[in-house]
């Protein structure tokens, strides 16, 4: 335990290189569902980061005392308890956003990102490192959410955080809102393109082909 | 009766869980590389959703909802904040039972699922089924139909994506788009198709 832990690396790795959403396929459901506006995306990011960091710290602190056979149940109960607290806080102070998020706050309980990080990291590391790792992953998740949420709100309504940024054609401006941006398919497209963009910058994330395409012997016409 | 049937269709197509509501996407994307595993996942989802949503409905109305303890002289008691933990417990137990039943009577299917069956416990689509049931205050019959419909919708979507992705093995995609990237784009296109069901429902 005497070896030095490189906290900076643990914190920054999940931002792009090991991004939970675009590489590890964790926590995608909520990443797409809550991104119609920037405000919901930000609320969700903060809630998830808080739950993730606290649960990683708690689970890491008691990691030597959890019997292996019931560890999943223990972890889920800890996470669910934290989610209930967050949910109640949101309902009390941010009622409007809490209604917009509907069941998705509760679904942080089963967000694979939370359980994935506690299973993969917090269970084997000391609390400070586990919390830094969880916080980094929360930030990586938030980054994706904010990018997609920002794009969707900007082009879907011409607004950012509810304030008009692009002048609408209805109100004498030049911008016609793309209502498709507010619908489900655009979230998939944006995330797909985002994955493509990230992987063009970081080629080692590219997945190896499962089959090599047959060589073309005939001349292409 | 028509009400239940249309609820089933709505749950399966108009409010399709992975494509419209973005639920259960992690397994949706992870298990749809091969059609067989995709279909298996769909069947398991249908089974677990069909069992847990009505079961959770009984627990919610009987124990947790505001006023559920009125018969015991505690009409003001509201335990609904405990529903998350209760639902997760029921889901974990149901998945465990399904796993044991499959292991005992259908060992071939059980072997095909492997590690993915226990992972259904932390599937957001399954928990969401129960949470939606509470939010929309369905009765028992409606909950059962809603659970089954959502499961069938998930099974259809994941089988279709699995079938498309096998074909893509032979496509020459840009390297950065291979795997996850193209899966998202495909899901987006399918989502576009499923979104049109909402128009049909509205036009009806």
CSV table of C-alpha atoms in Angstrom, one decimal:
chain,number,residue,atom,x,y,z
A,1,UNK,CA,0.0,0.0,0.0
A,2,UNK,CA,3.1,2.2,0.2
A,3,UNK,CA,3.3,2.9,-3.5
A,4,UNK,CA,2.3,6.3,-4.7
A,5,UNK,CA,-1.0,6.6,-6.4
A,6,UNK,CA,-1.1,8.8,-9.5
A,7,UNK,CA,-4.4,10.7,-8.7
A,8,UNK,CA,-4.1,13.0,-11.6
A,9,UNK,CA,-3.9,10.1,-14.1
A,10,UNK,CA,-6.9,8.3,-12.4
A,11,UNK,CA,-8.9,11.5,-12.7
A,12,UNK,CA,-8.1,12.4,-16.3
A,13,UNK,CA,-8.1,9.0,-17.9
A,14,UNK,CA,-11.9,8.6,-18.0
A,15,UNK,CA,-12.4,12.0,-19.6
A,16,UNK,CA,-11.5,10.9,-23.2
A,17,UNK,CA,-9.2,7.9,-23.2
A,18,UNK,CA,-11.3,5.6,-21.0
A,19,UNK,CA,-14.6,7.5,-21.3
A,20,UNK,CA,-17.3,5.5,-19.7
A,21,UNK,CA,-20.0,6.3,-22.3
A,22,UNK,CA,-18.1,6.3,-25.6
A,23,UNK,CA,-15.7,3.4,-24.8
A,24,UNK,CA,-16.9,1.3,-21.9
A,25,UNK,CA,-20.6,1.3,-23.0
A,26,UNK,CA,-21.7,2.1,-19.5
A,27,UNK,CA,-24.6,4.3,-18.5
A,28,UNK,CA,-25.8,5.0,-21.9
A,29,UNK,CA,-29.5,4.8,-21.2
A,30,UNK,CA,-29.6,7.9,-19.1
A,31,UNK,CA,-27.0,9.6,-21.3
A,32,UNK,CA,-29.4,9.7,-24.2
A,33,UNK,CA,-32.7,10.0,-22.4
A,34,UNK,CA,-32.1,13.2,-20.4
A,35,UNK,CA,-30.3,15.2,-23.0
A,36,UNK,CA,-33.2,17.1,-24.6
A,37,UNK,CA,-32.1,20.2,-22.7
A,38,UNK,CA,-28.9,21.3,-21.1
A,39,UNK,CA,-30.5,21.9,-17.7
A,40,UNK,CA,-31.7,18.3,-17.4
A,41,UNK,CA,-28.4,17.0,-18.7
A,42,UNK,CA,-26.5,19.0,-16.1
A,43,UNK,CA,-28.8,17.9,-13.2
A,44,UNK,CA,-28.4,14.3,-14.2
A,45,UNK,CA,-24.6,14.7,-14.5
A,46,UNK,CA,-24.3,16.2,-11.0
A,47,UNK,CA,-26.7,13.6,-9.5
A,48,UNK,CA,-24.8,10.7,-11.0
A,49,UNK,CA,-21.4,12.1,-10.1
A,50,UNK,CA,-22.4,12.6,-6.5
A,51,UNK,CA,-24.0,9.1,-6.2
A,52,UNK,CA,-21.0,7.5,-8.0
A,53,UNK,CA,-18.4,9.2,-5.9
A,54,UNK,CA,-20.1,8.6,-2.5
A,55,UNK,CA,-21.0,5.0,-3.3
A,56,UNK,CA,-17.4,4.3,-4.4
A,57,UNK,CA,-16.1,5.8,-1.2
A,58,UNK,CA,-18.5,3.9,1.0
A,59,UNK,CA,-18.1,0.6,-0.7
A,60,UNK,CA,-14.3,0.9,-0.8
A,61,UNK,CA,-14.2,1.8,2.9
A,62,UNK,CA,-16.1,-1.4,3.8
A,63,UNK,CA,-14.6,-3.6,1.0
A,64,UNK,CA,-12.8,-5.9,3.4
A,65,UNK,CA,-15.9,-6.6,5.4
A,66,UNK,CA,-18.4,-7.5,2.5
A,67,UNK,CA,-18.7,-11.2,2.0
A,68,UNK,CA,-18.1,-12.0,-1.7
A,69,UNK,CA,-21.3,-13.9,-2.1
A,70,UNK,CA,-23.6,-11.1,-1.2
A,71,UNK,CA,-21.5,-8.2,-2.4
A,72,UNK,CA,-23.9,-7.3,-5.3
A,73,UNK,CA,-26.8,-7.0,-3.0
A,74,UNK,CA,-24.9,-4.9,-0.5
A,75,UNK,CA,-23.6,-2.6,-3.2
A,76,UNK,CA,-27.1,-2.1,-4.8
A,77,UNK,CA,-28.6,-1.3,-1.4
A,78,UNK,CA,-25.9,1.3,-0.7
A,79,UNK,CA,-26.4,2.8,-4.2
A,80,UNK,CA,-30.2,2.7,-3.9
A,81,UNK,CA,-30.1,4.5,-0.5
A,82,UNK,CA,-27.9,7.3,-2.0
A,83,UNK,CA,-30.2,7.6,-5.0
A,84,UNK,CA,-33.3,7.9,-2.7
A,85,UNK,CA,-31.6,10.8,-0.9
A,86,UNK,CA,-30.7,12.5,-4.2
A,87,UNK,CA,-34.2,11.9,-5.5
A,88,UNK,CA,-35.8,13.4,-2.5
A,89,UNK,CA,-33.5,16.5,-2.6
A,90,UNK,CA,-34.3,17.1,-6.2
A,91,UNK,CA,-38.1,16.8,-5.5
A,92,UNK,CA,-37.8,19.2,-2.7
A,93,UNK,CA,-35.7,21.9,-4.3
A,94,UNK,CA,-35.8,21.4,-8.1
A,95,UNK,CA,-39.4,20.1,-8.5
A,96,UNK,CA,-39.6,21.2,-12.2
A,97,UNK,CA,-36.4,19.5,-13.3
A,98,UNK,CA,-37.2,16.5,-11.1
A,99,UNK,CA,-40.5,16.1,-13.1
A,100,UNK,CA,-38.7,16.4,-16.4
A,101,UNK,CA,-36.3,13.7,-15.4
A,102,UNK,CA,-39.2,11.5,-14.2
A,103,UNK,CA,-38.0,7.9,-13.6
A,104,UNK,CA,-34.5,8.5,-14.7
A,105,UNK,CA,-33.2,9.7,-11.4
A,106,UNK,CA,-34.4,6.5,-9.8
A,107,UNK,CA,-32.7,4.6,-12.6
A,108,UNK,CA,-29.3,5.8,-11.4
A,109,UNK,CA,-29.7,2.8,-9.1
A,110,UNK,CA,-29.3,0.4,-12.0
A,111,UNK,CA,-27.0,2.6,-14.0
A,112,UNK,CA,-24.3,0.2,-15.1
A,113,UNK,CA,-21.8,3.0,-14.7
A,114,UNK,CA,-22.2,3.1,-11.0
A,115,UNK,CA,-22.2,-0.6,-10.4
A,116,UNK,CA,-19.5,-1.1,-13.1
A,117,UNK,CA,-17.1,1.3,-11.4
A,118,UNK,CA,-17.8,-0.1,-7.9
A,119,UNK,CA,-17.3,-3.7,-9.2
A,120,UNK,CA,-14.3,-3.0,-11.3
A,121,UNK,CA,-12.4,-0.4,-9.2
A,122,UNK,CA,-13.8,0.5,-5.8
A,123,UNK,CA,-13.8,-3.1,-4.6
A,124,UNK,CA,-10.1,-3.4,-5.0
A,125,UNK,CA,-8.7,0.1,-4.1
A,126,UNK,CA,-8.5,2.3,-1.1
A,127,UNK,CA,-11.2,5.0,-0.6
A,128,UNK,CA,-9.2,8.0,-1.8
A,129,UNK,CA,-8.3,6.4,-5.1
A,130,UNK,CA,-11.7,4.9,-5.5
A,131,UNK,CA,-13.4,8.2,-5.0
A,132,UNK,CA,-11.0,10.0,-7.5
A,133,UNK,CA,-11.7,7.3,-10.0
A,134,UNK,CA,-15.4,7.6,-9.5
A,135,UNK,CA,-15.3,11.4,-9.7
A,136,UNK,CA,-13.3,11.1,-13.0
A,137,UNK,CA,-15.8,8.7,-14.5
A,138,UNK,CA,-18.6,11.0,-13.4
A,139,UNK,CA,-16.9,13.9,-15.2
A,140,UNK,CA,-16.3,11.8,-18.3
A,141,UNK,CA,-20.0,10.9,-18.3
A,142,UNK,CA,-21.0,14.5,-17.7
A,143,UNK,CA,-18.8,15.7,-20.6
A,144,UNK,CA,-20.7,13.5,-23.0
A,145,UNK,CA,-24.1,14.5,-21.6
A,146,UNK,CA,-23.3,18.2,-21.7
A,147,UNK,CA,-22.0,18.0,-25.3
A,148,UNK,CA,-25.1,16.1,-26.5
A,149,UNK,CA,-27.5,18.1,-24.4
A,150,UNK,CA,-26.0,21.3,-25.6
A,151,UNK,CA,-26.2,20.4,-29.3
A,152,UNK,CA,-29.8,19.1,-29.0
A,153,UNK,CA,-31.1,22.1,-27.2
A,154,UNK,CA,-29.2,24.6,-29.4
A,155,UNK,CA,-30.4,23.1,-32.7
A,156,UNK,CA,-33.7,21.8,-31.5
A,157,UNK,CA,-34.9,25.1,-29.9
A,158,UNK,CA,-32.2,27.6,-30.5
A,159,UNK,CA,-31.8,27.9,-26.7
A,160,UNK,CA,-29.1,27.2,-24.2
A,161,UNK,CA,-30.3,26.7,-20.5
A,162,UNK,CA,-33.7,28.0,-21.6
A,163,UNK,CA,-32.2,31.4,-22.9
A,164,UNK,CA,-32.7,32.2,-26.6
A,165,UNK,CA,-29.3,32.1,-28.4
A,166,UNK,CA,-30.2,31.8,-32.0
A,167,UNK,CA,-33.0,34.1,-33.2
A,168,UNK,CA,-36.0,32.1,-34.3
A,169,UNK,CA,-37.5,32.6,-37.7
A,170,UNK,CA,-41.0,32.9,-36.1
A,171,UNK,CA,-39.7,35.9,-34.1
A,172,UNK,CA,-38.1,37.7,-37.0
A,173,UNK,CA,-34.7,35.9,-36.9
A,174,UNK,CA,-33.2,33.5,-39.3
A,175,UNK,CA,-33.1,30.2,-37.4
A,176,UNK,CA,-35.7,27.5,-38.0
A,177,UNK,CA,-35.6,24.9,-35.1
A,178,UNK,CA,-34.9,21.3,-36.1
A,179,UNK,CA,-37.5,19.6,-34.1
A,180,UNK,CA,-36.0,16.2,-35.0
A,181,UNK,CA,-33.2,17.1,-32.6
A,182,UNK,CA,-35.6,16.9,-29.7
A,183,UNK,CA,-36.8,13.4,-30.7
A,184,UNK,CA,-35.2,10.1,-29.8
A,185,UNK,CA,-33.4,9.2,-33.0
A,186,UNK,CA,-31.2,12.3,-33.0
A,187,UNK,CA,-29.7,11.3,-29.7
A,188,UNK,CA,-28.6,8.0,-31.2
A,189,UNK,CA,-27.1,9.7,-34.2
A,190,UNK,CA,-25.3,12.4,-32.2
A,191,UNK,CA,-23.7,9.8,-29.9
A,192,UNK,CA,-22.8,7.6,-32.9
A,193,UNK,CA,-21.1,10.6,-34.5
A,194,UNK,CA,-19.4,11.5,-31.2
A,195,UNK,CA,-18.0,8.0,-30.9
A,196,UNK,CA,-16.7,8.3,-34.5
A,197,UNK,CA,-15.1,11.7,-33.8
A,198,UNK,CA,-13.4,10.5,-30.6
A,199,UNK,CA,-12.1,7.4,-32.3
A,200,UNK,CA,-10.7,9.4,-35.2
A,201,UNK,CA,-8.6,11.3,-32.6
A,202,UNK,CA,-7.8,8.3,-30.4
A,203,UNK,CA,-7.3,5.5,-32.9
A,204,UNK,CA,-6.4,2.9,-30.2
A,205,UNK,CA,-10.1,2.8,-29.3
A,206,UNK,CA,-11.1,1.4,-32.7
A,207,UNK,CA,-12.5,-2.1,-32.4
A,208,UNK,CA,-10.8,-4.8,-34.3
A,209,UNK,CA,-13.0,-6.2,-37.1
A,210,UNK,CA,-14.7,-9.5,-36.3
A,211,UNK,CA,-14.3,-10.7,-39.9
A,212,UNK,CA,-12.0,-9.4,-42.5
A,213,UNK,CA,-14.0,-8.6,-45.6
A,214,UNK,CA,-13.3,-10.9,-48.6
A,215,UNK,CA,-10.6,-9.5,-50.9
A,216,UNK,CA,-12.0,-8.0,-54.1
A,217,UNK,CA,-10.5,-10.0,-57.0
A,218,UNK,CA,-12.8,-8.7,-59.7
A,219,UNK,CA,-12.0,-5.2,-61.0
A,220,UNK,CA,-14.2,-2.6,-59.4
A,221,UNK,CA,-16.2,-0.8,-62.0
B,1,UNK,CA,-60.4,-5.5,-23.4
B,2,UNK,CA,-59.5,-3.2,-26.2
B,3,UNK,CA,-57.9,-0.9,-23.7
B,4,UNK,CA,-55.5,-3.7,-22.6
B,5,UNK,CA,-54.7,-4.6,-26.2
B,6,UNK,CA,-53.9,-1.0,-27.1
B,7,UNK,CA,-51.8,-0.7,-23.9
B,8,UNK,CA,-49.9,-3.8,-25.1
B,9,UNK,CA,-49.2,-2.3,-28.5
B,10,UNK,CA,-48.3,1.1,-27.0
B,11,UNK,CA,-45.8,-0.5,-24.6
B,12,UNK,CA,-44.3,-2.7,-27.4
B,13,UNK,CA,-44.1,-0.2,-30.3
B,14,UNK,CA,-45.0,3.4,-29.5
B,15,UNK,CA,-43.0,3.5,-26.2
B,16,UNK,CA,-40.5,1.0,-27.3
B,17,UNK,CA,-38.1,0.7,-24.4
B,18,UNK,CA,-34.6,0.7,-26.0
B,19,UNK,CA,-35.4,2.8,-29.1
B,20,UNK,CA,-37.8,5.5,-27.8
B,21,UNK,CA,-37.3,5.6,-24.1
B,22,UNK,CA,-33.5,4.7,-24.1
B,23,UNK,CA,-33.9,2.0,-21.5
B,24,UNK,CA,-31.7,-1.1,-21.2
B,25,UNK,CA,-29.3,0.2,-23.8
B,26,UNK,CA,-26.2,-1.2,-22.3
B,27,UNK,CA,-27.2,-4.8,-22.7
B,28,UNK,CA,-29.1,-3.8,-25.9
B,29,UNK,CA,-25.8,-2.8,-27.5
B,30,UNK,CA,-23.6,-5.4,-25.8
B,31,UNK,CA,-25.7,-8.5,-26.6
B,32,UNK,CA,-26.9,-7.6,-30.1
B,33,UNK,CA,-23.7,-8.6,-32.0
B,34,UNK,CA,-25.1,-12.1,-32.6
B,35,UNK,CA,-28.8,-12.8,-33.4
B,36,UNK,CA,-29.0,-15.8,-31.1
B,37,UNK,CA,-27.8,-14.0,-28.0
B,38,UNK,CA,-30.0,-11.1,-29.0
B,39,UNK,CA,-33.1,-13.2,-29.2
B,40,UNK,CA,-32.3,-15.0,-26.0
B,41,UNK,CA,-32.0,-11.7,-24.2
B,42,UNK,CA,-35.3,-10.6,-25.6
B,43,UNK,CA,-37.0,-13.7,-24.3
B,44,UNK,CA,-35.5,-13.3,-20.9
B,45,UNK,CA,-36.5,-9.7,-20.7
B,46,UNK,CA,-40.1,-10.5,-21.6
B,47,UNK,CA,-40.2,-13.2,-18.9
B,48,UNK,CA,-38.6,-11.1,-16.1
B,49,UNK,CA,-40.6,-7.9,-17.0
B,50,UNK,CA,-43.9,-9.9,-17.2
B,51,UNK,CA,-43.3,-11.3,-13.7
B,52,UNK,CA,-41.7,-8.4,-11.8
B,53,UNK,CA,-44.1,-5.5,-12.9
B,54,UNK,CA,-47.3,-7.1,-11.6
B,55,UNK,CA,-45.4,-8.4,-8.5
B,56,UNK,CA,-44.1,-5.0,-7.8
B,57,UNK,CA,-47.6,-3.6,-8.3
B,58,UNK,CA,-48.9,-5.9,-5.6
B,59,UNK,CA,-46.1,-4.8,-3.2
B,60,UNK,CA,-46.5,-1.1,-4.0
B,61,UNK,CA,-50.3,-1.0,-3.5
B,62,UNK,CA,-50.3,-3.4,-0.6
B,63,UNK,CA,-47.4,-2.0,1.4
B,64,UNK,CA,-45.8,1.1,0.1
B,65,UNK,CA,-48.4,3.5,-1.4
B,66,UNK,CA,-49.7,6.4,0.7
B,67,UNK,CA,-52.6,5.1,2.8
B,68,UNK,CA,-51.7,1.4,2.2
B,69,UNK,CA,-51.6,0.9,6.0
B,70,UNK,CA,-55.0,2.5,6.7
B,71,UNK,CA,-56.4,-0.9,7.8
B,72,UNK,CA,-53.8,-1.0,10.5
B,73,UNK,CA,-54.8,2.4,11.8
B,74,UNK,CA,-51.9,4.2,10.1
B,75,UNK,CA,-53.6,6.1,7.3
B,76,UNK,CA,-51.0,8.8,7.2
B,77,UNK,CA,-48.1,6.4,6.6
B,78,UNK,CA,-46.4,6.9,3.2
B,79,UNK,CA,-43.6,4.5,2.5
B,80,UNK,CA,-43.4,5.2,-1.2
B,81,UNK,CA,-39.8,6.5,-0.9
B,82,UNK,CA,-38.8,2.9,-0.1
B,83,UNK,CA,-40.1,1.7,-3.5
B,84,UNK,CA,-36.7,1.8,-5.2
B,85,UNK,CA,-35.2,-0.6,-2.7
B,86,UNK,CA,-38.2,-2.8,-2.6
B,87,UNK,CA,-38.4,-3.1,-6.4
B,88,UNK,CA,-34.8,-3.9,-6.7
B,89,UNK,CA,-35.1,-6.6,-4.1
B,90,UNK,CA,-38.1,-8.2,-6.0
B,91,UNK,CA,-36.3,-8.0,-9.3
B,92,UNK,CA,-33.1,-9.6,-7.9
B,93,UNK,CA,-35.2,-12.4,-6.3
B,94,UNK,CA,-37.2,-13.0,-9.5
B,95,UNK,CA,-34.1,-13.1,-11.7
B,96,UNK,CA,-32.7,-15.6,-9.2
B,97,UNK,CA,-35.8,-17.8,-9.4
B,98,UNK,CA,-35.9,-17.6,-13.2
B,99,UNK,CA,-32.3,-18.6,-13.3
B,100,UNK,CA,-32.9,-21.6,-11.0
B,101,UNK,CA,-36.0,-22.7,-13.0
B,102,UNK,CA,-34.1,-22.5,-16.3
B,103,UNK,CA,-31.1,-24.4,-14.8
B,104,UNK,CA,-33.4,-27.2,-13.5
B,105,UNK,CA,-35.7,-27.6,-16.5
B,106,UNK,CA,-34.1,-26.0,-19.5
B,107,UNK,CA,-30.3,-26.5,-19.0
B,108,UNK,CA,-29.6,-25.8,-22.7
B,109,UNK,CA,-31.2,-22.3,-22.5
B,110,UNK,CA,-29.5,-21.7,-19.2
B,111,UNK,CA,-26.1,-22.5,-20.6
B,112,UNK,CA,-26.7,-20.2,-23.6
B,113,UNK,CA,-27.4,-17.2,-21.3
B,114,UNK,CA,-24.3,-17.7,-19.2
B,115,UNK,CA,-23.4,-14.7,-17.2
B,116,UNK,CA,-26.0,-12.4,-18.7
B,117,UNK,CA,-29.0,-13.7,-16.8
B,118,UNK,CA,-27.9,-12.4,-13.4
B,119,UNK,CA,-27.0,-9.1,-15.0
B,120,UNK,CA,-30.7,-8.6,-15.7
B,121,UNK,CA,-31.0,-7.5,-12.1
B,122,UNK,CA,-29.2,-4.2,-12.9
B,123,UNK,CA,-31.0,-3.7,-16.2
B,124,UNK,CA,-32.5,-0.2,-16.1
B,125,UNK,CA,-35.4,-1.3,-18.4
B,126,UNK,CA,-36.6,-3.8,-15.8
B,127,UNK,CA,-36.6,-1.3,-13.0
B,128,UNK,CA,-38.1,1.3,-15.2
B,129,UNK,CA,-41.0,-1.0,-16.0
B,130,UNK,CA,-41.9,-1.0,-12.3
B,131,UNK,CA,-41.3,2.8,-11.9
B,132,UNK,CA,-43.5,3.6,-14.9
B,133,UNK,CA,-46.2,1.4,-13.5
B,134,UNK,CA,-46.2,3.5,-10.3
B,135,UNK,CA,-45.9,6.8,-12.2
B,136,UNK,CA,-48.8,6.1,-14.5
B,137,UNK,CA,-50.9,4.3,-11.7
B,138,UNK,CA,-51.8,1.2,-13.6
B,139,UNK,CA,-54.0,-1.4,-12.0
B,140,UNK,CA,-52.9,-5.0,-11.7
B,141,UNK,CA,-54.1,-6.2,-15.1
B,142,UNK,CA,-52.7,-3.2,-16.8
B,143,UNK,CA,-49.3,-3.7,-15.1
B,144,UNK,CA,-49.1,-7.3,-16.3
B,145,UNK,CA,-50.0,-6.3,-19.9
B,146,UNK,CA,-47.6,-3.4,-19.7
B,147,UNK,CA,-44.8,-5.6,-18.5
B,148,UNK,CA,-45.3,-8.2,-21.2
B,149,UNK,CA,-45.7,-5.5,-23.9
B,150,UNK,CA,-42.5,-3.8,-23.0
B,151,UNK,CA,-40.7,-7.1,-22.9
B,152,UNK,CA,-42.0,-8.0,-26.4
B,153,UNK,CA,-41.1,-4.6,-27.7
B,154,UNK,CA,-37.5,-5.0,-26.4
B,155,UNK,CA,-37.3,-8.5,-27.8
B,156,UNK,CA,-38.4,-7.3,-31.3
B,157,UNK,CA,-36.0,-4.4,-31.3
B,158,UNK,CA,-32.9,-6.3,-30.0
B,159,UNK,CA,-33.5,-9.2,-32.5
B,160,UNK,CA,-33.7,-6.8,-35.4
B,161,UNK,CA,-30.6,-5.0,-34.4
B,162,UNK,CA,-28.8,-8.3,-33.9
B,163,UNK,CA,-29.8,-9.4,-37.4
B,164,UNK,CA,-28.6,-6.2,-39.0
B,165,UNK,CA,-25.3,-6.2,-37.1
B,166,UNK,CA,-24.3,-9.7,-38.4
B,167,UNK,CA,-24.7,-8.4,-41.9
B,168,UNK,CA,-22.4,-5.5,-41.1
B,169,UNK,CA,-19.5,-7.8,-40.5
B,170,UNK,CA,-18.9,-7.8,-44.2
B,171,UNK,CA,-19.4,-4.1,-44.7
B,172,UNK,CA,-16.3,-1.9,-45.1
B,173,UNK,CA,-17.0,0.8,-42.6
B,174,UNK,CA,-14.7,3.7,-41.7
B,175,UNK,CA,-12.5,2.3,-38.9
B,176,UNK,CA,-13.7,4.8,-36.3
B,177,UNK,CA,-17.3,3.9,-36.9
B,178,UNK,CA,-16.8,0.1,-36.5
B,179,UNK,CA,-18.6,-1.6,-33.6
B,180,UNK,CA,-20.1,0.9,-31.2
B,181,UNK,CA,-20.4,3.9,-33.5
B,182,UNK,CA,-22.3,2.1,-36.2
B,183,UNK,CA,-24.5,0.4,-33.7
B,184,UNK,CA,-25.6,3.8,-32.4
B,185,UNK,CA,-26.3,5.0,-35.9
B,186,UNK,CA,-28.3,1.8,-36.6
B,187,UNK,CA,-30.3,2.2,-33.4
B,188,UNK,CA,-31.0,5.8,-34.5
B,189,UNK,CA,-32.4,4.7,-37.8
B,190,UNK,CA,-34.5,2.0,-36.1
B,191,UNK,CA,-35.6,4.6,-33.6
B,192,UNK,CA,-36.7,6.8,-36.5
B,193,UNK,CA,-38.9,3.9,-37.8
B,194,UNK,CA,-40.4,3.3,-34.4
B,195,UNK,CA,-41.1,7.0,-33.9
B,196,UNK,CA,-43.5,6.7,-36.8
B,197,UNK,CA,-45.6,4.4,-34.7
B,198,UNK,CA,-46.4,7.3,-32.5
B,199,UNK,CA,-47.8,9.2,-35.5
B,200,UNK,CA,-50.0,6.2,-36.3
B,201,UNK,CA,-51.2,6.0,-32.8
B,202,UNK,CA,-52.0,9.8,-32.8
B,203,UNK,CA,-53.8,9.6,-36.2
B,204,UNK,CA,-56.0,6.8,-34.9
